[in-house]
Coordinates of C-alpha atoms in Angstrom, one line a residue:
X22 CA 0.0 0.0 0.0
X23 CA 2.9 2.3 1.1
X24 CA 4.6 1.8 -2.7
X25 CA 1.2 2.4 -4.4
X26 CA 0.7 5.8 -2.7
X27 CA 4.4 7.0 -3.8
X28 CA 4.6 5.2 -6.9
X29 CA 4.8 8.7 -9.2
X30 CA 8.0 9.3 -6.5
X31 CA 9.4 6.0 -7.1
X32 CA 9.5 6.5 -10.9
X33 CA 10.9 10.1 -10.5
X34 CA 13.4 9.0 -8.2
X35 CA 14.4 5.7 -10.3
X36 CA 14.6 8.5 -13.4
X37 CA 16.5 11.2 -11.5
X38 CA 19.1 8.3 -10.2
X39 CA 19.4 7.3 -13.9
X40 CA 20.2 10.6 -15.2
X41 CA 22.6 11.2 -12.5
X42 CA 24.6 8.1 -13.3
X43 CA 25.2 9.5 -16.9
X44 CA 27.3 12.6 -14.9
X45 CA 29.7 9.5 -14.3
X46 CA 29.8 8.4 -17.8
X47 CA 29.4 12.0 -19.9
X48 CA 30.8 14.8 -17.2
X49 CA 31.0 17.0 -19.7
X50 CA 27.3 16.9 -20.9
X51 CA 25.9 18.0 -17.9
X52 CA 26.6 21.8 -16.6
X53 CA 27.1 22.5 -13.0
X54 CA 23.7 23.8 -12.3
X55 CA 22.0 20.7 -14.1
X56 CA 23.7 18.3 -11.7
X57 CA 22.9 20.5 -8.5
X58 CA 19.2 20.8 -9.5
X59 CA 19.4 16.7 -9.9
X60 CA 21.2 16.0 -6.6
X61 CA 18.7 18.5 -4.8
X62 CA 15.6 16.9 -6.1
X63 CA 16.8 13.7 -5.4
X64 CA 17.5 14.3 -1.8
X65 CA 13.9 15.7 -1.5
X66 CA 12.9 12.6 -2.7
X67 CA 15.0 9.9 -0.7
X68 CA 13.7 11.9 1.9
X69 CA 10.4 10.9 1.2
X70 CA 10.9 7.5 0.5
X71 CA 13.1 6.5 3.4
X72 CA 9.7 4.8 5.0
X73 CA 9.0 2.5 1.6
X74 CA 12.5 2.2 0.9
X75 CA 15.7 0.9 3.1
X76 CA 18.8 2.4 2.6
X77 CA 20.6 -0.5 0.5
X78 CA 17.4 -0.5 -2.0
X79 CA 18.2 3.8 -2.1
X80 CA 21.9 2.7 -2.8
X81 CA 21.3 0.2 -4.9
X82 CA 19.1 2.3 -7.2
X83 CA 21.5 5.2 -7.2
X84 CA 24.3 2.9 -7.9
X85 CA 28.0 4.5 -8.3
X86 CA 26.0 8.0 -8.4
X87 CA 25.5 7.5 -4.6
X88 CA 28.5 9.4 -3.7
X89 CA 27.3 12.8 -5.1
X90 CA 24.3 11.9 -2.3
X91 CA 26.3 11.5 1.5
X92 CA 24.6 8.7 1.7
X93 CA 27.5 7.1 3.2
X94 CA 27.7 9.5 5.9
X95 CA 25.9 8.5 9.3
X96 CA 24.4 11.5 10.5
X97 CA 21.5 13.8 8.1
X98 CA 23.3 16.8 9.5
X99 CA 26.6 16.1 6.9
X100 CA 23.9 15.2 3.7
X101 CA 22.3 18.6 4.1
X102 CA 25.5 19.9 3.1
X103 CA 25.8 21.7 0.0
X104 CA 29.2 23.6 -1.7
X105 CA 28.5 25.7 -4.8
X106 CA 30.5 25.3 -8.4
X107 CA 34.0 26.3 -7.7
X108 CA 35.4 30.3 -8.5
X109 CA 38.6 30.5 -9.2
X110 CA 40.9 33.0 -7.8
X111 CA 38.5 35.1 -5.3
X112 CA 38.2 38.1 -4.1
X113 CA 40.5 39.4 -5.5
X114 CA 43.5 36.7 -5.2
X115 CA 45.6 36.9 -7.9
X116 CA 46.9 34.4 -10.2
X117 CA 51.2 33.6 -9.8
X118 CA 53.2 31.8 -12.3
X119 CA 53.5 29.3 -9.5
X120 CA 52.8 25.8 -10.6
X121 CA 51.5 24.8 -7.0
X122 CA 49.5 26.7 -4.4
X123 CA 48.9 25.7 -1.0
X124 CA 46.8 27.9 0.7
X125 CA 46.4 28.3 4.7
X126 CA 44.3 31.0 6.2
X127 CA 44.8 32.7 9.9
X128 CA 44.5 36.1 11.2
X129 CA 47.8 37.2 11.5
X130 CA 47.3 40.5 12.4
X131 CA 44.4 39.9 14.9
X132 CA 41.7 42.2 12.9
X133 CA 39.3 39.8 13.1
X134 CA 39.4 39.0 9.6
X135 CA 41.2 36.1 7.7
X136 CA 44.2 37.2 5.8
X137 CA 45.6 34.1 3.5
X138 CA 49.2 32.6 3.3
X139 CA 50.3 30.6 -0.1
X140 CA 52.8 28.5 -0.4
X141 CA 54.5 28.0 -4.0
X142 CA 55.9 25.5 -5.9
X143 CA 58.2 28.7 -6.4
X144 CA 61.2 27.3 -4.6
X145 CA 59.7 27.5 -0.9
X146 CA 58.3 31.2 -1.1
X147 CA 55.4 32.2 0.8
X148 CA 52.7 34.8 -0.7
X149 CA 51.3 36.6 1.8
X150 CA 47.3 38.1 1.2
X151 CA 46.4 40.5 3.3
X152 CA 42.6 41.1 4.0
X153 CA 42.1 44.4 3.4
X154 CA 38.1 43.7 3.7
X155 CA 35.9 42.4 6.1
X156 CA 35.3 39.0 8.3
X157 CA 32.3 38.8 6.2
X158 CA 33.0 40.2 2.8
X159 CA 36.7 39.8 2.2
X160 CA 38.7 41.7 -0.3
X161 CA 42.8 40.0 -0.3
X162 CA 45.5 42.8 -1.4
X163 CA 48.1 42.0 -4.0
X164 CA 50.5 39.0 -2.6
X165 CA 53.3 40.4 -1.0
X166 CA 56.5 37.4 -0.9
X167 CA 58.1 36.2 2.5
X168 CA 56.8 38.9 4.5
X169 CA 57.5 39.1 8.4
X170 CA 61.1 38.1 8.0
X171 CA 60.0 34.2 6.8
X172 CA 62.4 32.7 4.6
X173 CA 62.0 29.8 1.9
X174 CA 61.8 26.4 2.1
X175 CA 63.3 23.7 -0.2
X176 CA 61.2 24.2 -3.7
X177 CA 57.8 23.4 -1.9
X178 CA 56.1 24.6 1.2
X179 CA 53.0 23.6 2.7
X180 CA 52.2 25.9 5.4
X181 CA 49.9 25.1 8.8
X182 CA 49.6 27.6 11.5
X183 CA 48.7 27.4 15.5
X184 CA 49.5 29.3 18.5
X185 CA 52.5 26.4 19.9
X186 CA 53.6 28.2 22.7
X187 CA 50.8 29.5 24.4
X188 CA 52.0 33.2 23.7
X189 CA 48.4 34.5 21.9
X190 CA 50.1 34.9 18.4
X191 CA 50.3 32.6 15.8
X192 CA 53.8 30.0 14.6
X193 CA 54.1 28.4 11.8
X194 CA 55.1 25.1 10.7
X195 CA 56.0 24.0 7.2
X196 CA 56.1 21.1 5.5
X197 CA 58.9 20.6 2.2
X198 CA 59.6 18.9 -0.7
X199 CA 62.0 15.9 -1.4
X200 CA 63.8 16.3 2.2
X201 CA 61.1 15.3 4.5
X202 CA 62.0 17.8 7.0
X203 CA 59.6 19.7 9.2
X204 CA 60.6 24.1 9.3
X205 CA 59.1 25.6 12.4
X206 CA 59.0 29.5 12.4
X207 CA 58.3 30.5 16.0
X208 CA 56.4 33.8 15.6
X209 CA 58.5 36.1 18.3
X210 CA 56.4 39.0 17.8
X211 CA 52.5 40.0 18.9
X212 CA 49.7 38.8 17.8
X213 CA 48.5 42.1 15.6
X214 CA 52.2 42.3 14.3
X215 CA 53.5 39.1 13.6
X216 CA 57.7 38.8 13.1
X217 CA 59.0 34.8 12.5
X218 CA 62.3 33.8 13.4
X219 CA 64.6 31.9 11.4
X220 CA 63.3 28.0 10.8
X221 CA 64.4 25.4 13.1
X222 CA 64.3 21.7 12.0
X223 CA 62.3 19.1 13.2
X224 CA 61.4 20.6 16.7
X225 CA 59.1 19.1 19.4
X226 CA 60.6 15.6 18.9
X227 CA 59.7 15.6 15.1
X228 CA 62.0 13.8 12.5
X229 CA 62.2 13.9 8.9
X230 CA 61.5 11.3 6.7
X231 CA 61.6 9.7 3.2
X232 CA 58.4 11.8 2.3
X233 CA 58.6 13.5 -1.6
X234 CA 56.3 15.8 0.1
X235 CA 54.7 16.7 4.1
X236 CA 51.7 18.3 4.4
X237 CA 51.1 18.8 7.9
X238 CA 47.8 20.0 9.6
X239 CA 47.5 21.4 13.0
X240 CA 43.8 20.5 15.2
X241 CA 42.9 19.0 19.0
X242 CA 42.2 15.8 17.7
X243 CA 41.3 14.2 20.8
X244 CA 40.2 17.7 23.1
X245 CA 42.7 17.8 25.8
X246 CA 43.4 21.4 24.9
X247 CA 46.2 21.3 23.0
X248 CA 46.8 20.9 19.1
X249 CA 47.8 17.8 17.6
X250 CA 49.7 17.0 14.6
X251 CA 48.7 15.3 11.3
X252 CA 50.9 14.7 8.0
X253 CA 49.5 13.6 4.9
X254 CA 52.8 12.8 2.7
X255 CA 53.0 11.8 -0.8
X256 CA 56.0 10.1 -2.5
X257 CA 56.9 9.0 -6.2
X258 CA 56.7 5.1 -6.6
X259 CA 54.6 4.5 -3.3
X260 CA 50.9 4.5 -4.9
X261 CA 50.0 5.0 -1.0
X262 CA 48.9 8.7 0.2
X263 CA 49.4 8.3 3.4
X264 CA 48.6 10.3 7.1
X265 CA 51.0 10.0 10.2
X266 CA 49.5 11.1 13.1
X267 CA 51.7 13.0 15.8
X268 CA 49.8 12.9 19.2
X269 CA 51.1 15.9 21.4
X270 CA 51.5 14.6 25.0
X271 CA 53.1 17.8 26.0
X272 CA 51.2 21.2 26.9
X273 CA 49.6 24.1 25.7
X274 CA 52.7 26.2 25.5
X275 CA 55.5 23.5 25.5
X276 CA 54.4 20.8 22.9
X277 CA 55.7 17.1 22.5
X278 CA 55.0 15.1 20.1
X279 CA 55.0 11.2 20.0
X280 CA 56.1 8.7 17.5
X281 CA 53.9 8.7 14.7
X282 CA 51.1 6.3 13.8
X283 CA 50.3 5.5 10.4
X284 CA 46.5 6.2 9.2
X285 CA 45.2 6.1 13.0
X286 CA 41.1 6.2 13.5
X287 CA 40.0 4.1 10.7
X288 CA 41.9 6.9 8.4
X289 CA 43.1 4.9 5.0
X290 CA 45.6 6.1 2.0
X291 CA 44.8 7.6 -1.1
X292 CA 46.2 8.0 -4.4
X293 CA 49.9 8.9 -4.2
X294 CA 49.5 12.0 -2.3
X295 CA 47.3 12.8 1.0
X296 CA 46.7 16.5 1.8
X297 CA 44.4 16.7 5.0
X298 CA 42.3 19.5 5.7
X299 CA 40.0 19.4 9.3
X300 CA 37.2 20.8 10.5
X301 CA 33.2 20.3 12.0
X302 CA 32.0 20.6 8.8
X303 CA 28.7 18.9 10.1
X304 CA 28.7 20.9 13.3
X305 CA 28.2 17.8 15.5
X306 CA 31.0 18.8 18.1
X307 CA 34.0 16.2 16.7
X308 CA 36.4 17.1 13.9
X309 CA 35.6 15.9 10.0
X310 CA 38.7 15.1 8.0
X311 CA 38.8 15.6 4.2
X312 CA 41.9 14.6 2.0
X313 CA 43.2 15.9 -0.8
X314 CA 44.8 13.6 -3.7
X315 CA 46.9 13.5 -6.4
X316 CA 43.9 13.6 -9.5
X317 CA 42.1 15.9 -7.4
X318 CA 39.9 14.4 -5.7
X319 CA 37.7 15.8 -2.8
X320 CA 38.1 12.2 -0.2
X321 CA 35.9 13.1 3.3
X322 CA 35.6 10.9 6.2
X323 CA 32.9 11.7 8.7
X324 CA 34.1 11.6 12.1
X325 CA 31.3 8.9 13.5
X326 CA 33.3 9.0 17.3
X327 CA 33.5 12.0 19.4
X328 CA 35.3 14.7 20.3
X329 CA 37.7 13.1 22.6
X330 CA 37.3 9.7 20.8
X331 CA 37.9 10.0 16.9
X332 CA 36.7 7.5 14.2
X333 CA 36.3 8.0 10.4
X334 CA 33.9 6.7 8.2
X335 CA 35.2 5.2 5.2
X336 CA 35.8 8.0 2.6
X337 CA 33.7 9.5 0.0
X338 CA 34.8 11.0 -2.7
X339 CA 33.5 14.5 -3.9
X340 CA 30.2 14.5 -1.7
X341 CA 28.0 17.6 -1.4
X342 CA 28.6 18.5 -4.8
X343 CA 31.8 19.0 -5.1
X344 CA 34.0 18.5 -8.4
X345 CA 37.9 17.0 -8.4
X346 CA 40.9 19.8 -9.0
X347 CA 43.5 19.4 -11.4
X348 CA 46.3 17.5 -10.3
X349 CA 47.4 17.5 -6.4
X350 CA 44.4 18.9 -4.4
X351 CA 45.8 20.9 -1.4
X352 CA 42.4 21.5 0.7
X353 CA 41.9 24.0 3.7
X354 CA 38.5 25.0 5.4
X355 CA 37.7 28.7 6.0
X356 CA 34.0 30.3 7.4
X357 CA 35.5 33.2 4.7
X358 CA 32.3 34.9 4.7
X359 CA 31.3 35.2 8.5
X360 CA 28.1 33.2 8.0
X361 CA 28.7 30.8 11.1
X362 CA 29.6 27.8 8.2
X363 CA 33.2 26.0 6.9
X364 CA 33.6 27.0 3.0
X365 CA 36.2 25.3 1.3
X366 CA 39.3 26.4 -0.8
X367 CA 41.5 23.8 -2.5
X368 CA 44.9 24.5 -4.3
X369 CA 45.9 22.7 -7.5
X370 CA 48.6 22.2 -10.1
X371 CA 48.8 25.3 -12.2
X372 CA 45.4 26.7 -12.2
X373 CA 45.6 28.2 -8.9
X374 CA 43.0 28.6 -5.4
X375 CA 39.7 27.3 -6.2
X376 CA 36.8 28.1 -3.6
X377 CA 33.5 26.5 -3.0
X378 CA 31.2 28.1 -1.0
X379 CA 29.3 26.2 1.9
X380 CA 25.4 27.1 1.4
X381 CA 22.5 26.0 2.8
X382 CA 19.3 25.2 -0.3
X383 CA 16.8 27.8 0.1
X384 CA 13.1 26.1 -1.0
X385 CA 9.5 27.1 -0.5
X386 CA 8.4 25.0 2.5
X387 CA 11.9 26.7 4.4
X388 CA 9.9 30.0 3.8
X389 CA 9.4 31.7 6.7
X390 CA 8.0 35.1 7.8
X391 CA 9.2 36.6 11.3
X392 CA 7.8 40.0 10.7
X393 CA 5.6 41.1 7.9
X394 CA 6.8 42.2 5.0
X395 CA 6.1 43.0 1.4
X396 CA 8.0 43.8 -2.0
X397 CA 6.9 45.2 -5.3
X398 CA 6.9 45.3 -7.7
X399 CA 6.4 41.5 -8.2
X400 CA 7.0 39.8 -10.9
X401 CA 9.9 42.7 -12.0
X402 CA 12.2 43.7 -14.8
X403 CA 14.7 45.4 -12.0
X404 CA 14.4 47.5 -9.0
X405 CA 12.2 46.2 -6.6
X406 CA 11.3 47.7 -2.8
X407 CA 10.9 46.5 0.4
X408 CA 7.8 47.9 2.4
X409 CA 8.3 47.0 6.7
X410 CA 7.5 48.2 9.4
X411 CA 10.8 46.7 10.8
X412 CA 14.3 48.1 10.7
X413 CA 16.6 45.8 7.9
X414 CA 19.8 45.0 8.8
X415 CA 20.7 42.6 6.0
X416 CA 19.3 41.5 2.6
X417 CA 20.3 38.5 1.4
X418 CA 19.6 37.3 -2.3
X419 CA 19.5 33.4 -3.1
X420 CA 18.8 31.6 -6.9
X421 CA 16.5 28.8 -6.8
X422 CA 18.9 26.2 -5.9
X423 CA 19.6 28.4 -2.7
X424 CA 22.8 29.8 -3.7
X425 CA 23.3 32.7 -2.3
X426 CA 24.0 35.5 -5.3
X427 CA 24.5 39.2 -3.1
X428 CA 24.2 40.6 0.6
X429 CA 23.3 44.3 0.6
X430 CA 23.7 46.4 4.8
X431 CA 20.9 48.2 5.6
X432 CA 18.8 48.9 2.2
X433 CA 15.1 49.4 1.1
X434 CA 15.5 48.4 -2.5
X435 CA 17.4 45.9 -4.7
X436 CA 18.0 46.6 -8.2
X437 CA 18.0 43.2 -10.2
X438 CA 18.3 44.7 -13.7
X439 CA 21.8 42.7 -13.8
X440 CA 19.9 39.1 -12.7
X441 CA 19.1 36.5 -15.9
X442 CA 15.2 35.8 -15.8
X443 CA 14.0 33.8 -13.2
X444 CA 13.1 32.8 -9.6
X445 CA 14.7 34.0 -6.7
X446 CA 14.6 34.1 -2.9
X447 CA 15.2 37.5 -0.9
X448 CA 15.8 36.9 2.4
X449 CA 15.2 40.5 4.7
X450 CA 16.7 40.0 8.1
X451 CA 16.3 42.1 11.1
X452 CA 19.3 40.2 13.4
X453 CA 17.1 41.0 16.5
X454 CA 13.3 39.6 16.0
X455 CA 14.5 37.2 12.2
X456 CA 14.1 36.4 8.8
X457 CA 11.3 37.4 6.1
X458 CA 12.0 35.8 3.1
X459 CA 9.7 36.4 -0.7
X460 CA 10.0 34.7 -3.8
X461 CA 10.5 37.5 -6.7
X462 CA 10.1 36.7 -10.6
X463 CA 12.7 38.6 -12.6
X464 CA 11.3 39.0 -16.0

């Protein structure tokens, strides 16, 4: 009886899966936005069906297009997860003849903004990106090279940052190519005016290694309160990407690291070369790992332990959307617009930073009205206006798939003359009493 009522969602969803298989087979054929609309109406669906169907019939229907779905993830909270097409080179980065970028974002002079640190395939040099902008709309200044007295490493370097000594500024630690050795740049000045002394090798009970390449990654693995250390390494000839995991048993401001394990907490090797990237990109409490690999490949393991206990879930590979880099896929997480989510930013072989933004699918049941409002005209050619009795803080504009297109401070119109025809979300938010959001047709 249950299958008879949701027969006509069976068929769709059986048609939909089919469709989305071809992306597999014929990439090419099907545009960004296609694909997004697919995987959204297919979600909508399984969620519909997960009372006639179990999940190994959803899987089984889906096939290999079930890793564009999460559905190997435990928790809902990671498949409502959604990253837009990638831009290249935003706001206002600017592309270097480097063949390699490896990008690594802090606030290193305590502005409460992220500024962005490269590091180049250029023999070891670091490009520094200052954020001229803001924590919520960022605008990066021309790169300037080794800034803060840094010097380079040996042809590659893959930067990671974290406060070591317990001093409130930020070190830095590097990983190289070919030698396998670790750089640590103690950061001897402040916290709003950053000054890094000359490397020293290996510190903190680190040793080099036969690694072509160390990408190490900084986070409090287990939450003692101090940072642990993970390396993805890559090396010609070993097919295995593998992560050594560096558990500090000394302090806050006097770190010790142990003996490294290889692939600890269910963590397995990827293709050749294994850059990690962490974060709570499901906001469950415990940190999410994804890798980074040599064709560029987006691999994420769910952490299904806790905080103080971590455990990943086998990989998937380019969930929530996401599309493989070129060659060697150097991820990092960043919330670079301020809106309480991790985007994503990947560096790849020649073509530069690419960032996806982290966005959450804006659809007419998630309408909502916590104070009246009213626009017109509606449907419009352009400029519309907002009619409230409210004071607006914030408008927010969102396409269909819930991408989020422009953010406007403190307006009473929005001129859409620039949008392609269509349907579109505005979202008009007082931050004190909520959100009011309208469809609008742009003619």
């Amino acid at each position: 009886m249950k299958v008879q009522k949701h027969a006509r969602k069976l068929r769709q969803f059986k048609y939909l899966s089919k469709q989305l298989k071809r992306i597999l087979e014929e990439k090419e054929l099907f545009p960004q936005k296609k694909k997004e609309e697919i995987i959204i109406k297919l979600k909508s669906l399984i969620e519909d069906l997960k009372n006639v169907l179990s999940l190994s019939q959803i899987k089984k229907t889906l096939g290999t297009a079930v890793i564009f779905l999460g559905l190997g993830v435990s928790t809902t909270q990671a498949q409502n997860i959604f990253f837009a097409a990638p831009e290249a080179n935003p706001f206002g980065i600017s592309q270097t003849t480097e063949y390699i970028d490896i990008p690594e974002f802090v606030d290193i002079d305590n502005d409460g903004d992220l500024d962005l640190f490269v590091g180049t395939g250029d023999y070891g040099a670091f490009n520094f990106y200052e954020n001229t902008g803001t924590a919520s709309n960022p605008s990066f200044a021309a790169p300037v090279e080794n800034p803060f007295g840094l010097v380079s490493t040996y042809y590659v370097s893959a930067p990671t940052f974290a406060d070591l000594d317990g001093d409130g500024d930020q070190d830095l630690l590097v990983g190289e190519y070919y030698t396998g050795i670790l750089n640590f740049y103690e950061n001897t000045g402040t916290a709003s005016n950053p000054s890094f002394a000359a490397p020293v090798e290996n510190p903190f009970n680190l040793e080099s290694n036969d690694a072509s390449i160390r990408c190490p990654e900084f986070v409090d693995i287990d939450d003692d309160g101090d940072f642990d250390l993970f390396i993805g390494e890559g090396e010609y000839g070993n097919y295995d990407g593998n992560i050594n995991y560096y558990e500090n048993i000394g302090t806050v401001s006097a770190p010790n690291f142990t003996t490294p394990v290889t692939n600890p907490f269910g963590i397995i090797s990827v293709y050749i070369l294994a850059a990690p990237a962490f974060a709570d990109i499901d906001n469950d409490g415990d940190q999410d790992l994804m890798i980074g690999e040599f064709y560029g490949a987006f691999k994420f393991s769910e952490n299904t332990g806790t905080a103080s206990e971590p455990a990943f879930a086998e990989p998937l590979t380019n969930p929530f959307l996401l599309d493989s880099l070129n060659y060697y896929n150097f991820p990092t997480f960043a919330d670079i617009d301020n809106d309480g989510d991790f985007d994503l930013f990947g560096g790849e072989y020649y073509y530069g930073i690419q960032y996806f933004e982290n966005y959450n699918p804006v659809s007419n049941h998630e309408i909502k009205n916590d104070f009246d409002t009213q626009i017109y005209p509606n449907p419009t050619t352009g400029k519309v206006w907002i009619q409230t009795d409210e004071q607006i803080d914030r408008i927010e504009i969102y396409d269909i798939l819930g991408k989020r297109l422009d953010t406007f401070l403190r307006k009473e119109d929005v001129d859409l003359e620039t949008y392609v025809s269509g349907t579109y979300f505005i979202q008009i938010i007082n931050d004190k009493i909520g959100v009011s959001t309208q469809k609008i047709i742009k003619q």
